[in-house]
XYZ file of C-alpha atoms in Angstrom:
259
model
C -13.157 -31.958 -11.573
C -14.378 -29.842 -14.219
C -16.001 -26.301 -14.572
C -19.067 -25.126 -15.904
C -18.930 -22.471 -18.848
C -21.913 -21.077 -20.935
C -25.738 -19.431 -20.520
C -26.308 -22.913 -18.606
C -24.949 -21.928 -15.202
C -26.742 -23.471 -12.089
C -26.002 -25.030 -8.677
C -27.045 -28.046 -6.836
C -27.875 -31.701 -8.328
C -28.883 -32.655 -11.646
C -29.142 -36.046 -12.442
C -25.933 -37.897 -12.331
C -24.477 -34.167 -11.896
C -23.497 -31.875 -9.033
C -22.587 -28.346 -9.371
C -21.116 -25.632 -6.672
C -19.110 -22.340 -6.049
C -16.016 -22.362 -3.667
C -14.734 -19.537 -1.930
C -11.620 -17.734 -3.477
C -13.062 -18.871 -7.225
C -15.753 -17.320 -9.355
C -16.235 -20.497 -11.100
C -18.794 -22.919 -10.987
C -17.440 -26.468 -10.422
C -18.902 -29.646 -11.519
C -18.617 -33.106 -10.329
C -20.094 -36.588 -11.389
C -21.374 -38.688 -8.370
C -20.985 -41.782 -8.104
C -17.995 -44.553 -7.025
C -17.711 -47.750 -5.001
C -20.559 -47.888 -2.032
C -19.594 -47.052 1.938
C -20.161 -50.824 2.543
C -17.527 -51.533 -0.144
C -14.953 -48.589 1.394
C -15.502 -49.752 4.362
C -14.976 -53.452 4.192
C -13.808 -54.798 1.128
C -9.739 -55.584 1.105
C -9.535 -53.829 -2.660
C -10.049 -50.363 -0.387
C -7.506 -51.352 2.052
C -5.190 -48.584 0.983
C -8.230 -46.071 0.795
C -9.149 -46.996 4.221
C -5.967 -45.518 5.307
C -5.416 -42.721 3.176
C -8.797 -41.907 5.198
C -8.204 -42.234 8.358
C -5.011 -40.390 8.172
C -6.981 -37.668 6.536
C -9.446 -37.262 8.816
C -6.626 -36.604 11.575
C -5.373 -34.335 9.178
C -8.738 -32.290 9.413
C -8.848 -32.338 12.921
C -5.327 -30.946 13.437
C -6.777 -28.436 10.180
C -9.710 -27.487 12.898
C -7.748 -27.094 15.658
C -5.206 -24.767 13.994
C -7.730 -23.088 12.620
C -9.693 -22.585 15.845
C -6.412 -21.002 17.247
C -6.508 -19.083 14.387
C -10.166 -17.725 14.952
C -9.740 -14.307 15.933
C -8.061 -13.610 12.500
C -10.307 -16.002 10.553
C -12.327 -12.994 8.944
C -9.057 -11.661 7.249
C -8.987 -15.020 5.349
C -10.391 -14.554 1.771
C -10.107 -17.919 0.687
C -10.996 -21.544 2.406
C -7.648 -21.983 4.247
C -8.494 -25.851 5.225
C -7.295 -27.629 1.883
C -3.866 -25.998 2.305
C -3.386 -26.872 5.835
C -4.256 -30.219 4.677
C -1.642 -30.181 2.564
C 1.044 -28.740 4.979
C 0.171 -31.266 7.866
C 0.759 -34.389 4.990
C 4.268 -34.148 5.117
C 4.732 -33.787 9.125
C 2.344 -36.781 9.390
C 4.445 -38.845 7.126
C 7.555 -38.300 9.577
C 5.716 -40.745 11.873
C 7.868 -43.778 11.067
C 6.801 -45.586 14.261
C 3.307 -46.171 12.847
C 2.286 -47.841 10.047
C 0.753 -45.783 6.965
C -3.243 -45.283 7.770
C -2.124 -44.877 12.051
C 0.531 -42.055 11.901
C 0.581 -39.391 14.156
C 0.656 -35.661 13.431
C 3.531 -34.806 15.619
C 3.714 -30.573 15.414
C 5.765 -30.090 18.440
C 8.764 -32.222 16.932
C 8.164 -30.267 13.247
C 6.304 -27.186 14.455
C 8.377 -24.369 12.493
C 7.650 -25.873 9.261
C 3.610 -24.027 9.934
C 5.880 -20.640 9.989
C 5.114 -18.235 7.553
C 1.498 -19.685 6.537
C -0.547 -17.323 5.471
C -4.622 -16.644 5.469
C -4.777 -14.513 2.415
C -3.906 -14.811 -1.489
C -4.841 -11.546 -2.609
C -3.358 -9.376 -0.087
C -0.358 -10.675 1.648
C 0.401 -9.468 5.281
C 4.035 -8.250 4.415
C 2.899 -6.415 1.108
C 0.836 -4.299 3.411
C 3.243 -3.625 6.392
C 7.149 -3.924 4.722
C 8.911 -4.015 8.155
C 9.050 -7.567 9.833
C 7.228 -8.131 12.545
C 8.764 -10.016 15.627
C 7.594 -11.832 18.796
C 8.676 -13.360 21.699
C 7.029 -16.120 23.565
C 7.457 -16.109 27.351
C 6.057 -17.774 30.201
C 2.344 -16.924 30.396
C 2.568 -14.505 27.766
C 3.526 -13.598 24.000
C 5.249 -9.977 23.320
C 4.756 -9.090 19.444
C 6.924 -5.603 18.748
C 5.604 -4.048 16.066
C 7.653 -1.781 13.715
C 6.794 1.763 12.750
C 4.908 2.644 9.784
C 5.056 5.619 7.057
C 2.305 5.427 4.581
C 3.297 5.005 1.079
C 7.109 3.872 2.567
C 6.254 -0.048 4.659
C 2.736 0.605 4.631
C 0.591 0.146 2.027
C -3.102 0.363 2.440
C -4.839 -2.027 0.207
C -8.006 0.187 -0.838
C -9.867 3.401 -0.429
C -9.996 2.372 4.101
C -9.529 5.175 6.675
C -8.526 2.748 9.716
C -6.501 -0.242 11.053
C -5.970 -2.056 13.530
C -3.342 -4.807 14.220
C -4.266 -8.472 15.986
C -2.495 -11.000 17.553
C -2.762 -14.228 18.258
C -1.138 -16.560 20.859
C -2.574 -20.535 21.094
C -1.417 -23.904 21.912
C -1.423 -26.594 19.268
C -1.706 -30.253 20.225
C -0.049 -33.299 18.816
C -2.879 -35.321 17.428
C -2.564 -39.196 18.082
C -4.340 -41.788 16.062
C -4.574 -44.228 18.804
C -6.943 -42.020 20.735
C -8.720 -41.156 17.233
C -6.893 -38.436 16.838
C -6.859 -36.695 19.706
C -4.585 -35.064 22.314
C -3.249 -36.967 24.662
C -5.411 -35.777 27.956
C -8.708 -34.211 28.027
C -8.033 -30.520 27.960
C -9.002 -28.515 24.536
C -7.071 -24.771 24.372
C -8.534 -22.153 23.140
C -6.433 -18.737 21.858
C -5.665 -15.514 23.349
C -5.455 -12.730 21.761
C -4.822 -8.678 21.921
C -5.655 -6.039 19.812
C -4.554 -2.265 18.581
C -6.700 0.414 18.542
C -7.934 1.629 15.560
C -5.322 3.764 14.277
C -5.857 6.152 11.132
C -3.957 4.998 7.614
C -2.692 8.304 6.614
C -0.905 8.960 9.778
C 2.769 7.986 10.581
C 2.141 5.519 13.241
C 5.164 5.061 15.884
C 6.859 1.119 16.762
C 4.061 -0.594 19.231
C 3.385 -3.530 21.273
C 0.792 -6.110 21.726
C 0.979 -8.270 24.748
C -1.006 -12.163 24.223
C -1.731 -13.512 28.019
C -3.275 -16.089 29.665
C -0.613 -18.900 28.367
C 0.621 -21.519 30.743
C 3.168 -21.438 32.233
C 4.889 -24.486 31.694
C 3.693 -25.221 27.778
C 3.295 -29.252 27.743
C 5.468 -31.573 25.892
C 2.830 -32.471 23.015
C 1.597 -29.254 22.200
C 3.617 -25.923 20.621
C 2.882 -22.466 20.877
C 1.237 -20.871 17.794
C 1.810 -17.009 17.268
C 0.274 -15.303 14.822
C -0.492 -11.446 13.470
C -3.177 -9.410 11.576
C -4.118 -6.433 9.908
C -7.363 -5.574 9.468
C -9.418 -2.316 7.833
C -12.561 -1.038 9.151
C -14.686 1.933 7.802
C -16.993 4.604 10.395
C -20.640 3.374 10.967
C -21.961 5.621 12.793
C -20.448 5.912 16.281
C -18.205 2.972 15.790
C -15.527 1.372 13.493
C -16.541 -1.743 11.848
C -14.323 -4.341 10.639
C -14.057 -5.425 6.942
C -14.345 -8.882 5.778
C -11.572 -10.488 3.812
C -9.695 -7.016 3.270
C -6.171 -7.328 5.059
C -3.692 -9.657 5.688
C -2.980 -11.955 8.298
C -0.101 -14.915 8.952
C 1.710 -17.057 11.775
C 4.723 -15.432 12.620
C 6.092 -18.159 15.010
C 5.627 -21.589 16.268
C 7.700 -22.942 18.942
């Protein structure tokens, strides 16, 4: 992968030559096209190993998706594409499938599901550099409490930019277990959604006192092959008009807990 410099700047094909912007990167990137046909990937024995390294990455990106559609009420806090790095994060899990063979393992996140603890959605602003207490949950039955700490301006909260408002999210979902016999799929039919409950918006340059945010509309009995997925936000919003309107990509946002 290479990037492109200069007074030439441009996107799209040229020739043998494709060039494109990615989120979180000012930079234009630049790739030759080109390789071994999808006739040759997909049958020849010298892409056996690719083949697999495929497949296994394409349940990757569907366990990516489904995190990330748990995720969604927090997904405009993100300010750079968080689907490479989940990627990344899933790899390992999926390689602790030693019942399958490499190119059919599982992603198994309710036997690994703390290691997802801590990931964040932003690189520029991180959720604890804006609010310095911790933030704590507990998951019940049918229901997430998330206890939110007191803040002082200027002491564990740090507004980050010239914003009159915030308002805290959070999340509650549950995340499947992904099996590559079913092509990577849950085991049943059922696809869950998140929950999630919001803060009003609260002013920045007023001591604001300790708070709770209640996530319902869990089950009740959580099943085997799925975990619970908790997750908190802060987001900024400016006055338009008669209304407070959120701002894109300024805040900070993470999961908390995963059980």
């Amino acid at each position: 992968m290479a990037q492109l410099f200069g007074e030439l700047l441009f996107t799209g094909s040229l020739q043998n030559l494709s060039a494109y912007k990615m989120r979180g990167s000012d930079k234009i990137i630049l790739r030759k096209k080109g390789g071994p046909t999808k006739k040759q990937i997909k049958h020849s024995p010298r892409f056996d190993l690719t083949r697999r390294n495929n497949n296994e990455f394409g349940g990757r990106a569907k366990a990516a998706a489904q995190i990330k559609r748990i995720l969604h009420p927090l997904m405009f806090l993100a300010d750079y594409n968080i689907t490479g790095p989940l990627n990344a994060l899933l790899k390992p899990i999926q390689k602790m499938d030693t019942q399958n063979e490499p190119g059919k393992r599982n992603i198994l996140l309710s036997q690994h599901s703390r290691l997802l603890e801590g990931f964040t959605l932003n690189r520029r602003y991180l959720f604890e550099s804006i609010v310095r207490t911790p933030v704590s949950c507990t998951i019940q039955k049918e229901k997430v409490i998330v206890d939110l700490p007191a803040l002082l301006p200027g002491l564990n909260f740090m507004v980050p930019g010239n914003y009159s408002w915030f308002q805290f999210i959070a999340v509650a979902g549950l995340v499947s277990d992904l099996y590559s016999a079913h092509g990577y799929k849950p085991k049943g039919e059922r696809e869950y959604i998140s929950e999630y409950a919001e803060s009003e918006w609260l002013p920045v340059n007023t001591p604001t006192a300790a708070g709770k945010l209640i996530v319902k509309g869990l089950p009740a009995q959580k099943p085997a092959t799925c975990s619970i997925m908790v997750a908190i936000g802060i987001a900024f919003g400016t006055l338009r008009g008669d209304h407070i309107e959120p701002v894109k990509y300024v805040g900070g946002a993470k999961v908390v807990a995963m059980e």
